[in-house]
Amino acid sequence: MKHKTIKSSLLLCLIILGIQACKMGPNYSRPDLNVDVDWDSTAVKGDQVAQIKWWDLYQDSLLESYISEALKENYNLRVAAAKIQELQAFRKTTKSALFPQIGVNTFAEGEAGHNAATGVTKNNEKYRGIGTLSWELDLWGKIRRQVEAANAEYLGTYEAYRSMSISLVAEVAKTYFSLQDIDNRLRITRRTLIARQEAQRIAELRFKGGLVSEIEYQQATVELAQTKSLIPELERQVKINTNELAILLGRPPQELARSNSISDQPVVPAIPVGLSSELLERRPDIRQAEDQLVAANAQIGAAKADYFPNLTLTGKFGYQSPSLNNFVANGFNYWEYIGDITAPLFSAGRIKGNVEAKKAQYNQVLNQYKQTVNVALKEVSDGLVTFQKTAQTRDAQTELLTASQEYLRLAQLQYLNGIVNYLDVLDAQRRLFEAEISESAAIKEQLVSMVDLYKALGGGWDGQSMQPEIVPKEMSDSKQK
């Protein structure tokens, strides 16, 4: 008889375990996407761009230190890290429902009475200690689907952190380059201002000496005033961009050092693009969108599980005794067990409506995922052509600057020899000033295009260099779809 009981118990356990292996709803599989884009023929293919670290791309020691500081101190990034902690805790809470919940309940009661007629006094005491166990058997995989969704949502916040980290690196670099460009334009303008002050002084002397007409003197004065009017606006832009960089670093507004001239900033000749399909694994915003899709898919299964019965096992075991000193010896055993089965018979369409809602949510997330992929492909395509064309623009601006310098040299020489009038000199000065300003802007645009392309390709992430310490390695490595 004893052997039959054991066999029956083992058989029941095997049946329960077998049923718990079932999970309602579809298992996730990555949607088919048309990502085989033929990049521009001049694009560099080969190694993944992720193999180029941001400190190799931005070869400026001060900029590197600013980026490192931003990755540690930026407050928005800290918010994203705290969000990971929140979802990590929620994931643990969801997973705990798979296991039995064990607790304890203690109870003490006492009463006393005295009969005045008989003189009898009664004291009744009762003590009880009970252990409790409750376990909702996941027969149809509802809880496991919820855990699957919680894991995906957690990984989504991790990818959001990655995305924000890459964006932060890009923003620090772009703000730094913009600040260097403004610094350079301010230097050019101040240098031009000194030259025009000298030109205006000479024009005044020549006018007073009767060598030139007053109009040439007034033209020099106008050019001087125009140049002088540009300086306050450039100084304002320096302050605003400096404050913006300080905020990115997690600092209050303050002065910040800059190293090198913008023209000394190195530009990589080419960035390896790799295959377009690699973006699915490399860009964190795409990975985050897919995590959201995994979570939405799992929620369909969790909703479908409500169609089926729910089995909860509860049990109690303990002692009850009239004496606290000899609680176990003088007490008696107290135990009970309950198997609670609830099954939906009529829900007025509630379960069906919930399943349909989860399917609709999945379709929404699916289309968002596809849109994210298409936008990523567009950003890479835009980045490639911009990176190529800004290099050509910079070369053309450099040629223009060289020609403008020669034009001014010849104009000044011919003016001193009386061959041309002062208008030609002013025109040459104006063209040189514009060429210097334009070249500075072209250099900045080329540097920014390098940053944008690098970001669009999902570069700068090797899985560890910007990983927050709160992310378990096994979770960060579990992105194999």
XYZ file of C-alpha atoms in Angstrom, residues 379-393 445-446 448-450 452:
21
model
C 20.321 57.504 -41.031
C 23.224 55.381 -42.232
C 22.509 56.219 -45.874
C 22.223 59.926 -45.033
C 25.352 59.727 -42.903
C 27.394 58.129 -45.661
C 26.579 60.744 -48.276
C 27.000 63.586 -45.779
C 30.380 62.246 -44.638
C 31.566 62.035 -48.250
C 30.218 65.397 -49.379
C 31.402 67.394 -46.361
C 34.939 66.159 -47.122
C 34.576 67.458 -50.668
C 33.153 70.744 -49.379
C 30.561 70.079 -40.517
C 32.974 67.363 -41.603
C 30.085 66.471 -37.061
C 29.278 64.251 -40.063
C 31.941 61.825 -38.831
C 26.759 61.318 -36.930
